[in-house]
XYZ file of C-alpha atoms in Angstrom:
750
model
C 0.000 0.000 0.000
C 1.061 3.634 -0.455
C 2.108 5.590 2.683
C -1.416 7.000 2.920
C -2.666 3.413 2.874
C -0.439 2.327 5.745
C -1.515 5.393 7.756
C -5.166 4.640 7.223
C -4.623 1.069 8.419
C -3.334 2.450 11.747
C -6.689 4.146 12.276
C -8.547 2.525 15.223
C -11.864 2.470 13.309
C -10.232 0.722 10.331
C -8.622 -1.802 12.714
C -12.066 -2.716 14.101
C -13.302 -3.218 10.510
C -10.311 -5.404 9.632
C -10.778 -7.505 12.774
C -14.386 -8.065 11.665
C -17.801 -7.656 13.319
C -21.081 -9.488 13.488
C -23.700 -7.082 12.147
C -27.399 -7.689 11.692
C -28.441 -7.303 8.054
C -32.052 -6.083 7.903
C -34.335 -6.425 4.869
C -37.725 -5.988 6.540
C -39.404 -6.104 9.957
C -39.354 -9.880 9.814
C -36.017 -10.481 7.960
C -33.102 -9.689 10.295
C -30.076 -11.979 10.117
C -26.573 -11.927 11.560
C -23.745 -11.714 9.047
C -20.017 -11.548 9.695
C -18.455 -8.471 7.998
C -14.796 -7.545 7.669
C -12.563 -5.249 5.665
C -9.968 -7.158 3.625
C -6.238 -6.380 3.613
C -6.467 -4.305 0.417
C -8.345 -1.676 2.452
C -10.950 -1.531 -0.307
C -13.033 -4.712 -0.201
C -15.723 -5.506 2.368
C -16.344 -9.247 2.709
C -19.326 -10.811 4.473
C -20.951 -14.174 5.054
C -23.318 -15.930 7.362
C -21.323 -17.480 10.239
C -22.953 -20.812 9.566
C -23.160 -20.905 5.805
C -20.788 -23.190 3.988
C -18.506 -21.559 1.438
C -20.921 -18.867 0.305
C -19.836 -15.291 0.883
C -20.283 -11.893 -0.746
C -17.979 -8.940 -1.305
C -18.344 -5.362 -2.457
C -15.849 -2.565 -2.968
C -15.713 0.714 -1.051
C -15.688 2.370 -4.497
C -19.280 1.088 -4.941
C -20.377 3.134 -1.925
C -21.617 6.685 -2.066
C -22.311 7.461 1.588
C -23.114 6.134 5.055
C -26.335 7.275 6.727
C -26.355 7.200 10.513
C -29.341 6.105 12.626
C -32.861 5.340 11.392
C -32.492 6.839 7.930
C -34.250 4.252 5.821
C -37.803 2.943 5.775
C -36.628 -0.496 6.888
C -34.670 0.810 9.899
C -37.516 3.176 10.810
C -39.884 0.199 10.865
C -37.740 -1.534 13.548
C -36.882 1.657 15.488
C -38.597 0.414 18.660
C -36.522 -2.757 18.643
C -33.103 -1.237 17.819
C -32.078 2.265 18.966
C -30.678 4.745 16.428
C -27.122 4.604 17.786
C -26.833 0.943 16.663
C -28.178 1.503 13.151
C -26.650 2.672 9.886
C -27.237 2.371 6.133
C -24.606 1.832 3.434
C -25.713 3.682 0.293
C -24.481 2.366 -3.077
C -23.957 4.304 -6.303
C -26.478 3.825 -9.102
C -29.513 1.607 -8.722
C -28.040 -1.024 -6.409
C -30.147 -1.488 -3.261
C -28.831 -0.130 0.030
C -27.599 -2.245 2.939
C -29.311 -1.655 6.308
C -27.224 -2.823 9.266
C -27.491 -2.996 13.060
C -24.350 -3.252 15.207
C -24.094 -4.964 18.604
C -22.898 -1.811 20.390
C -22.849 1.961 19.722
C -19.013 1.871 19.625
C -19.013 -0.818 16.966
C -21.601 1.102 14.923
C -19.412 4.233 15.140
C -16.312 2.293 14.065
C -18.065 1.119 10.880
C -19.768 4.475 10.194
C -16.590 6.561 10.608
C -14.299 3.896 9.095
C -16.345 3.511 5.900
C -16.617 7.319 5.597
C -12.809 7.614 5.785
C -12.342 4.914 3.151
C -14.909 6.549 0.816
C -13.118 9.877 1.248
C -9.785 8.219 0.464
C -11.049 6.604 -2.753
C -12.629 9.890 -3.868
C -9.440 11.905 -3.332
C -6.950 9.550 -5.011
C -5.125 11.055 -7.981
C -4.727 9.196 -11.303
C -1.443 7.555 -10.269
C -2.755 6.300 -6.892
C -5.868 5.017 -8.633
C -3.755 3.073 -11.104
C -1.506 1.689 -8.342
C -4.584 0.588 -6.413
C -6.005 -1.042 -9.564
C -2.779 -3.035 -10.137
C -2.681 -4.048 -6.483
C -6.288 -5.254 -6.672
C -5.474 -7.505 -9.632
C -2.441 -8.902 -7.833
C -4.554 -9.841 -4.786
C -7.313 -11.329 -6.972
C -4.867 -13.521 -8.880
C -2.650 -14.580 -5.984
C -4.846 -17.589 -5.281
C -2.690 -19.236 -2.613
C -2.057 -15.867 -0.909
C 1.742 -16.286 -0.705
C 2.418 -12.758 -1.981
C 3.850 -14.188 -5.220
C 2.445 -15.180 -8.584
C 3.603 -18.160 -10.618
C 3.025 -18.485 -14.357
C -0.129 -20.575 -13.884
C -1.632 -17.784 -11.742
C -0.582 -15.198 -14.344
C -2.379 -17.156 -17.104
C -5.535 -17.236 -14.970
C -5.132 -13.516 -14.340
C -4.996 -12.721 -18.069
C -8.328 -14.524 -18.512
C -9.780 -12.553 -15.582
C -8.537 -9.352 -17.177
C -10.438 -10.146 -20.374
C -7.456 -10.857 -22.634
C -6.789 -13.987 -24.671
C -3.024 -14.010 -25.071
C -0.760 -16.318 -26.993
C 0.949 -18.463 -24.311
C 4.450 -17.855 -25.748
C 3.942 -14.088 -25.630
C 2.597 -14.264 -22.057
C 5.594 -16.408 -21.001
C 7.976 -13.976 -22.712
C 6.536 -11.040 -20.685
C 6.573 -13.148 -17.504
C 10.255 -14.087 -17.998
C 11.220 -10.463 -18.638
C 9.511 -9.421 -15.393
C 10.959 -12.327 -13.374
C 14.373 -10.682 -12.943
C 15.302 -12.911 -10.004
C 14.535 -15.996 -12.153
C 12.603 -17.550 -9.283
C 9.663 -18.673 -11.439
C 7.311 -16.266 -9.676
C 6.638 -12.516 -9.517
C 6.563 -10.449 -6.356
C 4.530 -7.243 -6.308
C 7.285 -4.936 -7.734
C 7.975 -7.404 -10.556
C 4.263 -7.784 -11.152
C 3.975 -3.970 -11.540
C 6.692 -4.194 -14.243
C 4.807 -7.110 -15.907
C 1.563 -5.102 -15.779
C 3.313 -2.071 -17.302
C 4.577 -4.131 -20.254
C 1.137 -5.659 -20.635
C -0.554 -2.259 -20.714
C 2.007 -0.552 -22.908
C -0.053 1.042 -25.619
C 1.430 1.148 -29.099
C -1.306 3.476 -30.345
C -0.350 6.119 -27.734
C 3.355 5.522 -28.401
C 2.789 6.222 -32.135
C 1.136 9.592 -31.400
C 3.993 10.379 -28.986
C 6.573 9.518 -31.681
C 4.965 11.919 -34.158
C 5.874 14.860 -31.925
C 8.987 13.682 -30.040
C 12.296 14.293 -31.801
C 14.314 11.831 -29.733
C 11.482 9.330 -29.219
C 12.118 9.472 -25.439
C 10.382 12.653 -24.319
C 8.310 15.603 -25.467
C 10.094 18.907 -24.868
C 7.865 21.843 -23.862
C 7.575 23.203 -27.413
C 6.864 19.703 -28.796
C 4.044 19.224 -26.285
C 2.809 22.729 -27.168
C 2.806 21.797 -30.830
C 0.782 18.621 -30.065
C -1.761 20.658 -28.038
C -2.224 23.239 -30.738
C -2.261 20.950 -33.819
C -4.027 17.850 -32.488
C -5.999 19.100 -29.490
C -7.035 22.392 -31.156
C -6.029 24.429 -28.126
C -4.748 27.498 -29.949
C -3.269 30.391 -28.014
C -3.096 29.250 -24.399
C -1.093 26.104 -25.149
C 2.319 27.233 -23.680
C 1.010 27.778 -20.187
C -1.216 24.708 -20.486
C 1.747 22.535 -21.584
C 3.674 23.595 -18.463
C 0.691 22.855 -16.215
C 0.274 19.387 -17.769
C 3.942 18.483 -17.163
C 3.652 19.708 -13.578
C 0.464 17.728 -13.012
C 0.976 14.417 -14.872
C 4.703 13.789 -15.324
C 5.824 11.106 -12.797
C 9.585 11.566 -13.411
C 11.237 14.395 -11.466
C 14.144 14.390 -13.960
C 11.807 15.018 -16.905
C 9.964 17.693 -14.905
C 13.249 19.548 -14.284
C 13.953 19.498 -18.032
C 10.449 20.870 -18.679
C 9.677 17.684 -20.611
C 7.080 14.901 -20.635
C 7.830 11.172 -20.847
C 5.608 8.573 -22.506
C 4.262 7.647 -19.029
C 3.300 11.266 -18.339
C 1.772 11.618 -21.799
C -0.378 8.526 -21.251
C -1.409 9.790 -17.777
C -2.492 13.139 -19.299
C -4.479 11.467 -22.091
C -6.296 9.236 -19.559
C -7.064 12.127 -17.168
C -10.163 14.345 -16.971
C -8.328 16.978 -19.046
C -7.708 14.419 -21.756
C -11.330 13.295 -21.688
C -13.859 13.950 -24.433
C -15.908 16.350 -22.277
C -14.927 20.052 -22.386
C -13.718 20.880 -18.851
C -15.240 24.389 -18.983
C -18.703 22.872 -19.538
C -18.427 20.619 -16.481
C -19.086 23.562 -14.134
C -22.049 25.907 -13.990
C -21.357 28.012 -17.093
C -24.779 29.018 -18.440
C -26.874 32.149 -17.882
C -29.352 31.221 -15.125
C -31.304 34.515 -15.152
C -33.772 33.732 -17.968
C -37.422 32.635 -17.490
C -37.924 28.997 -16.441
C -39.533 28.284 -19.831
C -36.129 28.860 -21.483
C -34.517 25.776 -19.877
C -34.671 22.024 -20.242
C -35.374 20.674 -16.724
C -34.350 17.201 -15.540
C -37.679 15.551 -14.648
C -38.903 12.286 -13.186
C -42.161 10.365 -13.706
C -43.765 8.220 -10.955
C -40.806 9.250 -8.802
C -42.009 7.137 -5.867
C -41.398 3.837 -7.709
C -38.214 1.767 -7.492
C -39.462 -0.795 -10.025
C -42.436 -1.202 -12.393
C -45.795 0.477 -11.951
C -47.967 -2.600 -11.421
C -46.275 -4.378 -8.525
C -43.236 -2.233 -7.724
C -42.301 -0.909 -4.335
C -43.087 2.737 -3.524
C -40.142 4.124 -1.654
C -38.659 7.307 -0.215
C -35.325 5.976 -1.477
C -36.579 6.518 -5.053
C -36.997 10.252 -4.310
C -33.532 10.414 -2.741
C -31.936 8.707 -5.759
C -33.687 10.974 -8.293
C -32.834 14.179 -6.383
C -29.208 13.096 -5.965
C -28.992 12.673 -9.749
C -29.958 16.329 -10.171
C -33.655 15.728 -10.935
C -35.564 19.037 -10.546
C -39.166 17.927 -11.062
C -40.576 15.060 -8.997
C -44.045 13.532 -9.133
C -46.308 12.651 -6.213
C -49.524 10.635 -6.736
C -51.690 11.394 -3.668
C -54.611 9.296 -2.448
C -56.787 9.285 0.662
C -55.119 7.301 3.442
C -56.339 5.903 6.776
C -56.751 8.258 9.758
C -56.952 11.270 7.421
C -53.271 10.813 6.497
C -52.765 11.013 2.683
C -50.655 8.297 1.018
C -48.531 8.138 -2.138
C -48.635 5.170 -4.548
C -49.675 4.199 -8.078
C -53.450 4.063 -7.706
C -55.459 0.870 -8.340
C -52.310 -1.279 -8.495
C -50.376 -3.524 -6.104
C -47.580 -1.005 -5.538
C -46.904 -0.389 -1.847
C -47.953 2.883 -0.172
C -45.861 5.538 1.573
C -47.062 8.519 3.629
C -47.326 11.904 1.901
C -45.756 13.639 4.920
C -42.688 11.340 4.710
C -42.257 12.188 1.011
C -42.341 15.915 1.846
C -39.820 15.452 4.703
C -37.498 13.566 2.319
C -37.906 16.334 -0.249
C -36.983 18.938 2.360
C -33.805 17.072 3.252
C -32.561 16.148 -0.237
C -34.022 18.783 -2.611
C -30.926 20.962 -2.761
C -28.043 18.543 -2.143
C -27.135 18.163 -5.837
C -28.323 21.561 -7.075
C -29.467 24.838 -5.538
C -31.935 25.592 -8.338
C -35.711 25.209 -7.850
C -37.521 21.894 -7.559
C -41.009 21.525 -9.047
C -43.284 19.262 -7.012
C -45.824 17.855 -9.475
C -48.940 16.730 -7.591
C -51.340 14.242 -9.124
C -54.214 14.762 -6.761
C -56.780 12.006 -6.091
C -57.634 13.105 -2.533
C -60.864 14.301 -0.964
C -61.100 17.992 0.009
C -60.516 17.008 3.689
C -57.261 15.204 2.955
C -56.161 17.942 0.525
C -56.339 20.304 3.521
C -54.057 17.919 5.421
C -51.653 17.928 2.447
C -51.598 21.738 2.471
C -50.837 21.713 6.215
C -47.922 19.304 5.758
C -46.522 21.328 2.855
C -46.572 24.537 4.906
C -45.356 22.991 8.171
C -42.577 20.796 6.783
C -41.244 22.959 3.942
C -41.777 26.362 5.581
C -39.909 29.084 3.670
C -38.642 26.590 1.083
C -42.133 26.518 -0.459
C -42.731 29.445 -2.833
C -46.263 30.552 -1.946
C -46.155 34.244 -2.938
C -45.376 36.234 -6.076
C -41.718 37.311 -6.061
C -42.432 41.030 -6.432
C -46.144 41.104 -5.686
C -46.881 41.604 -9.396
C -48.675 39.226 -11.751
C -45.802 38.116 -14.020
C -45.647 38.607 -17.782
C -42.979 35.912 -17.905
C -41.886 33.164 -15.518
C -39.170 33.919 -12.932
C -35.663 32.525 -13.478
C -33.872 29.579 -11.823
C -31.522 32.187 -10.284
C -34.419 34.065 -8.613
C -35.914 30.803 -7.302
C -32.752 29.263 -5.829
C -33.523 27.007 -2.871
C -37.286 27.132 -3.561
C -39.861 24.392 -4.126
C -42.718 25.186 -6.534
C -46.010 23.338 -6.318
C -47.434 22.223 -9.671
C -51.157 21.473 -9.246
C -54.612 22.744 -10.153
C -55.627 26.145 -8.810
C -58.934 27.919 -8.212
C -58.883 31.003 -10.441
C -55.653 32.659 -11.555
C -52.929 34.882 -10.110
C -54.933 37.916 -11.279
C -57.428 37.181 -8.449
C -54.523 36.314 -6.161
C -55.269 39.053 -3.621
C -59.022 38.854 -4.043
C -60.357 36.857 -1.105
C -63.919 36.684 -2.437
C -63.387 33.223 -3.961
C -65.365 30.456 -2.310
C -63.732 27.414 -0.784
C -64.861 25.081 -3.490
C -65.345 25.426 -7.213
C -68.170 24.264 -9.403
C -67.754 21.186 -11.558
C -67.721 23.345 -14.718
C -64.944 25.590 -13.425
C -63.047 22.603 -12.152
C -63.203 20.870 -15.509
C -61.821 23.992 -17.162
C -58.928 23.951 -14.719
C -58.356 20.264 -15.168
C -54.818 18.980 -15.561
C -54.232 17.444 -18.966
C -53.187 14.182 -17.350
C -56.557 13.967 -15.623
C -58.546 14.546 -18.803
C -56.264 12.795 -21.259
C -58.085 10.358 -23.508
C -55.387 7.776 -22.858
C -55.958 7.706 -19.136
C -58.162 5.447 -17.136
C -61.885 6.078 -16.380
C -61.158 6.580 -12.681
C -58.911 9.509 -13.567
C -61.639 11.077 -15.690
C -64.207 10.770 -12.914
C -61.636 12.145 -10.501
C -61.360 15.215 -12.726
C -64.770 16.292 -11.424
C -63.714 16.192 -7.789
C -63.541 19.253 -5.588
C -60.453 21.317 -4.981
C -59.388 22.507 -1.538
C -58.815 26.232 -1.217
C -55.856 25.677 1.148
C -53.999 23.540 -1.391
C -54.949 25.826 -4.282
C -53.433 28.829 -2.494
C -50.007 27.161 -2.453
C -49.864 27.075 -6.272
C -48.192 30.159 -7.745
C -46.074 29.713 -10.889
C -47.172 26.232 -12.024
C -50.959 26.116 -12.356
C -51.978 22.891 -14.125
C -54.486 23.533 -16.911
C -56.009 21.515 -19.714
C -54.388 22.290 -23.080
C -56.876 24.039 -25.356
C -54.811 24.262 -28.532
C -52.036 26.592 -29.731
C -54.478 29.199 -31.065
C -56.220 29.462 -27.696
C -52.872 29.590 -25.900
C -51.627 32.464 -28.076
C -54.563 34.673 -27.179
C -55.571 33.538 -23.668
C -52.810 31.568 -21.932
C -50.897 32.952 -18.966
C -47.170 32.289 -18.569
C -47.758 30.513 -15.219
C -50.143 27.944 -16.732
C -48.642 24.547 -17.468
C -50.141 21.650 -19.419
C -49.144 18.002 -19.478
C -49.030 15.881 -22.631
C -48.795 12.119 -22.943
C -45.976 11.035 -25.262
C -48.419 10.207 -28.093
C -50.260 13.560 -27.766
C -46.926 15.421 -27.816
C -45.743 13.522 -30.911
C -49.050 14.172 -32.684
C -48.804 17.922 -31.991
C -45.170 17.911 -33.113
C -46.158 16.351 -36.429
C -49.119 18.677 -37.001
C -47.618 21.951 -35.783
C -43.910 21.737 -34.937
C -43.155 25.477 -35.102
C -46.281 26.328 -33.048
C -45.156 23.912 -30.347
C -41.629 25.406 -30.250
C -43.124 28.938 -30.011
C -45.590 27.893 -27.294
C -42.691 26.480 -25.256
C -40.829 29.808 -25.316
C -43.552 31.277 -23.040
C -45.002 28.386 -21.056
C -43.826 25.198 -19.409
C -44.876 21.863 -20.906
C -44.640 18.531 -19.169
C -44.570 15.296 -21.162
C -44.944 11.851 -19.613
C -44.755 8.177 -20.720
C -47.869 6.509 -22.106
C -50.160 4.759 -19.611
C -49.549 1.557 -21.577
C -45.933 1.396 -20.365
C -46.784 -0.716 -17.315
C -43.194 -1.989 -17.239
C -42.089 1.619 -16.535
C -40.154 1.750 -19.809
C -39.307 5.156 -21.283
C -39.860 7.074 -24.516
C -37.016 8.876 -26.279
C -36.775 12.315 -24.604
C -34.957 13.788 -27.609
C -38.237 14.023 -29.587
C -39.696 16.225 -26.835
C -36.583 18.371 -26.311
C -36.537 19.062 -30.074
C -39.943 20.749 -29.574
C -38.620 22.827 -26.682
C -40.619 20.876 -24.041
C -38.899 21.593 -20.738
C -40.270 19.009 -18.296
C -39.706 15.722 -20.108
C -40.601 13.236 -17.375
C -38.826 9.860 -17.449
C -38.900 6.801 -15.198
C -35.577 7.409 -13.436
C -35.803 3.876 -12.004
C -35.461 2.315 -15.482
C -31.926 2.105 -16.913
C -31.308 2.207 -20.657
C -30.843 4.453 -23.697
C -33.441 7.034 -22.629
C -31.930 7.631 -19.190
C -28.455 7.696 -20.800
C -29.668 10.582 -22.978
C -31.132 12.377 -19.964
C -27.897 11.922 -17.991
C -25.944 13.017 -21.077
C -27.858 16.268 -21.584
C -27.707 17.201 -17.882
C -24.049 16.178 -17.435
C -23.118 19.755 -18.376
C -23.677 23.004 -16.436
C -22.577 21.637 -13.081
C -25.147 18.781 -13.233
C -27.603 21.334 -11.790
C -30.669 19.891 -13.583
C -31.193 22.982 -15.783
C -29.772 23.423 -19.305
C -30.527 26.564 -21.299
C -32.284 25.986 -24.625
C -30.569 27.167 -27.846
C -31.325 30.817 -28.710
C -33.610 29.826 -31.627
C -35.861 28.024 -29.099
C -36.109 31.034 -26.763
C -37.297 33.602 -29.295
C -41.108 33.920 -29.184
C -41.267 34.548 -32.940
C -39.003 31.645 -33.845
C -39.738 29.849 -37.100
C -37.672 26.795 -36.149
C -39.153 23.406 -36.932
C -37.200 20.232 -36.028
C -38.408 18.656 -39.290
C -36.856 21.447 -41.408
C -33.612 22.409 -39.672
C -32.169 23.913 -42.870
C -34.852 26.640 -42.893
C -33.761 28.340 -39.689
C -31.700 31.471 -39.584
C -28.032 30.799 -38.847
C -28.261 27.191 -40.124
C -24.740 25.778 -40.198
C -24.388 21.981 -40.466
C -21.184 20.375 -39.180
C -19.245 17.221 -39.999
C -18.282 14.999 -37.067
C -15.505 12.507 -37.774
C -14.632 9.951 -35.094
C -11.632 7.676 -35.428
C -12.244 4.851 -32.949
C -8.677 3.826 -32.124
C -8.728 1.398 -29.183
C -10.361 0.192 -25.984
C -8.858 -0.311 -22.527
C -9.753 -2.850 -19.816
C -13.361 -3.404 -20.868
C -15.370 -5.204 -18.177
C -16.369 -8.823 -18.666
C -20.002 -9.344 -19.498
C -20.093 -13.043 -18.788
C -18.325 -13.977 -15.560
C -17.708 -17.579 -16.693
C -14.062 -18.519 -16.204
C -13.122 -18.893 -19.865
C -15.306 -16.278 -21.546
C -13.751 -13.179 -23.108
C -15.561 -10.406 -24.935
C -15.574 -9.710 -28.700
C -16.065 -5.936 -28.526
C -17.429 -3.503 -31.107
C -18.141 0.229 -30.780
C -21.318 1.899 -31.992
C -21.682 5.669 -32.215
C -25.251 7.013 -32.161
C -26.386 10.571 -32.883
C -29.668 11.624 -31.256
C -31.157 14.947 -32.317
C -33.678 16.406 -34.762
C -35.100 13.727 -37.109
C -32.510 14.400 -39.852
C -29.658 13.938 -37.379
C -30.745 10.520 -36.052
C -27.952 8.191 -37.159
C -25.703 5.349 -36.036
C -22.674 3.497 -37.318
C -20.393 0.873 -35.811
C -16.945 -0.643 -36.047
C -16.274 -4.304 -36.780
C -15.857 -6.590 -33.748
C -12.529 -7.855 -32.394
C -12.266 -11.481 -31.329
C -11.372 -12.403 -27.753
C -9.913 -9.160 -26.491
C -11.552 -6.880 -23.963
C -8.213 -5.854 -22.528
C -6.674 -3.733 -25.293
C -8.681 -4.101 -28.540
C -7.524 -1.888 -31.445
C -10.003 -0.935 -34.206
C -8.561 2.110 -35.993
C -11.841 2.672 -37.862
C -13.372 6.057 -38.719
C -17.101 6.847 -38.501
C -18.465 10.037 -40.158
C -21.670 11.966 -39.462
C -23.334 15.168 -40.683
C -25.099 17.153 -37.973
C -27.752 19.698 -39.015
C -28.713 21.058 -35.600
C -25.574 20.682 -33.442
C -27.163 22.642 -30.565
C -29.701 19.844 -29.982
C -27.578 16.780 -30.776
C -26.391 14.194 -28.242
C -23.650 11.694 -29.085
C -23.751 8.239 -27.478
C -20.834 5.803 -27.566
C -21.842 2.195 -26.886
C -19.548 -0.813 -26.506
C -21.095 -4.249 -27.026
C -19.972 -7.850 -26.938
C -20.662 -9.202 -30.432
C -22.713 -12.385 -30.627
C -23.643 -13.793 -34.004
C -26.295 -16.112 -32.575
C -28.214 -13.692 -30.348
C -28.433 -10.054 -29.310
C -25.139 -8.390 -28.465
C -24.495 -7.895 -24.753
C -24.061 -4.361 -23.422
C -20.559 -3.599 -22.063
C -20.550 0.150 -21.394
C -21.618 3.543 -22.744
C -21.015 7.280 -22.509
C -23.361 10.030 -23.713
C -22.725 13.764 -23.985
C -24.056 16.837 -25.794
C -22.358 17.485 -29.144
C -21.587 21.062 -27.966
C -19.509 19.653 -25.061
C -17.132 17.572 -27.206
C -13.427 18.425 -27.185
C -11.794 17.586 -30.515
C -8.438 15.807 -30.723
C -7.075 12.622 -29.133
C -9.478 11.874 -26.285
C -10.435 9.144 -23.856
C -14.050 8.289 -23.214
C -14.486 6.915 -19.680
C -17.220 4.312 -19.919
C -20.253 4.034 -17.647
C -22.297 0.991 -16.623
C -25.951 0.394 -17.499
C -26.772 2.310 -14.320
C -24.778 5.335 -15.361
C -22.035 4.766 -12.774
C -18.294 4.811 -13.554
C -16.463 1.540 -14.339
C -12.807 2.625 -14.119
C -10.438 2.126 -15.814
C -12.590 1.071 -18.813
C -12.254 3.534 -21.650
C -12.172 4.129 -25.394
C -9.402 6.067 -27.126
C -10.605 8.169 -30.066
C -9.510 11.021 -32.316
C -12.276 13.500 -33.044
C -12.466 16.229 -35.642
C -15.319 18.674 -36.177
C -15.443 20.797 -39.327
C -17.879 22.922 -41.298
C -19.456 21.342 -44.345
C -17.927 22.861 -47.433
């Protein structure tokens, strides 16, 4: 281990974890079982098994963990709160969609040791630099392959290791590398020799060739040679001298080279694999957009049926689903409210077998997590099926729990001509629901407590009256509205959509309509430009068809191309659609708001996604991607002998004319360092709306290819030049050090 590693192992909390503890794993009120947990010697792997089980055990890595929650901070632990006090309980929270682990220790001291110890280890993994990360990665492989745990590896173990690492290597070549590394000629490699073996194994000819093009002596890049590379290949222009110096300072491991102001091949490879060498423009990672425009000028990361962790027929309703969506930067969450027992409203997917959670618990969760990932406003979209009595209870909870967070008044006391901006609404929660009357009567207290059926129908949310929805929703549309709840709605009054003509002459900027995916697509086909214009002034929410009982998603790109802001997706369902959502919102500090292109913010715009060439300022671009190689791709099939046959597909998602995909050929039996050297070309008509998705698959001629990894980003965030693409899992979480190495050029069409 590095010095930091040995220091952390001296920590008393870490020592308790390494000695091991019996902790109670809790899945429900009735499922509570003792498991023996301990931290392994690598300081990164947590191993556990039942004390009595035979050989079965499980492990997970600290890098899989996102946080530790102390006390009763999950529904499961809350349900057993009377049996186990808070100081014994904690929850390990995993990245992505993996379920959390609820645990109960035998004493408060033991609980603290695990809580503080795991937090330290998470912090350590998050603060490692590239070199430490690589060292740790090599060390992990050594421990995995050293089957007899003697701290050495013989050739048989090395052959097994190569299979584990996803590489099918000619035995003579493997033996040649092994012999070169075995300097002591003992027939086995110790850790230092293994590092040398690993270095030879991972030596990348394709990076060496690029290095050779710019290095005069073939050994190092002098400052001006590195500068030349940055300006010619990486398109960095003016600031390349200073940048070249910074890169040497940051990534060059050799002090000798640093003193000469030069970069070795090792340093060059480190730079190319770093965040700065990644495909994503570093300046677009942070909050870089103007946040002072009306809400209707932004795409807003939005969730549908937020309370569900699985499908909408039998899935579990859970507060955890809200936490996960909010942590991913979601800024519009949905709450389906129904009458509960004892006048306490509940949240679930009505008329199905999904479990129920209390409305007040959802609001408490919202209060705690709303602004952890982003400080910009959260829209709380209420689908209201409650009686007037229980709506009053909802209003009470909203006021009591959220307090000042809930925006219940007009910002300047004036009826707005346009919506306020994300900047003005920082830290605020907006209620999206039906409202009695409009903001014009806001100060007029003459309204009665309840509205007539006719008025109510006119105010009806599109979801309630949609022809696709169920009869119970339509009958519900005639229900009464509570004045208390209505008064909490300010900038997001749900109304039925009455057509673009009606909207132009009568609609108010604070009125919002919802469209099912099929209704939105129909309107897009019939009146694309009208839809884009409408969305410059008002918010639109789109949601998946009621027929998607498996909680699958529609392609959000179709809706964004119309300027729809609140494109609600099932965040609980991984796949292409969520990749696109994550890709769009990866920019601008992951704050959940992305400004629309200028031609979608102008109220008189003539833009139509179907005719991109007709807009003012139309300038198509050519995107050329040379897919060079892949690095350490994960195994898809964990069977001992199986190795992937990878191919790379590049997909463009944008206006209809831009939808395209192309792929490389597949490479047999090599997921470790496949080299393709194939170029894929695309023409992009509306670059401002295009997303580019890189997908790696395991080719299978007999059945569907297996997914290996992907990465999606907005076209406008791409850095040209030699770049690495750091792949993500199906869940959207990192799978280091898996990557693709590409060379990208973007040019105007001549």
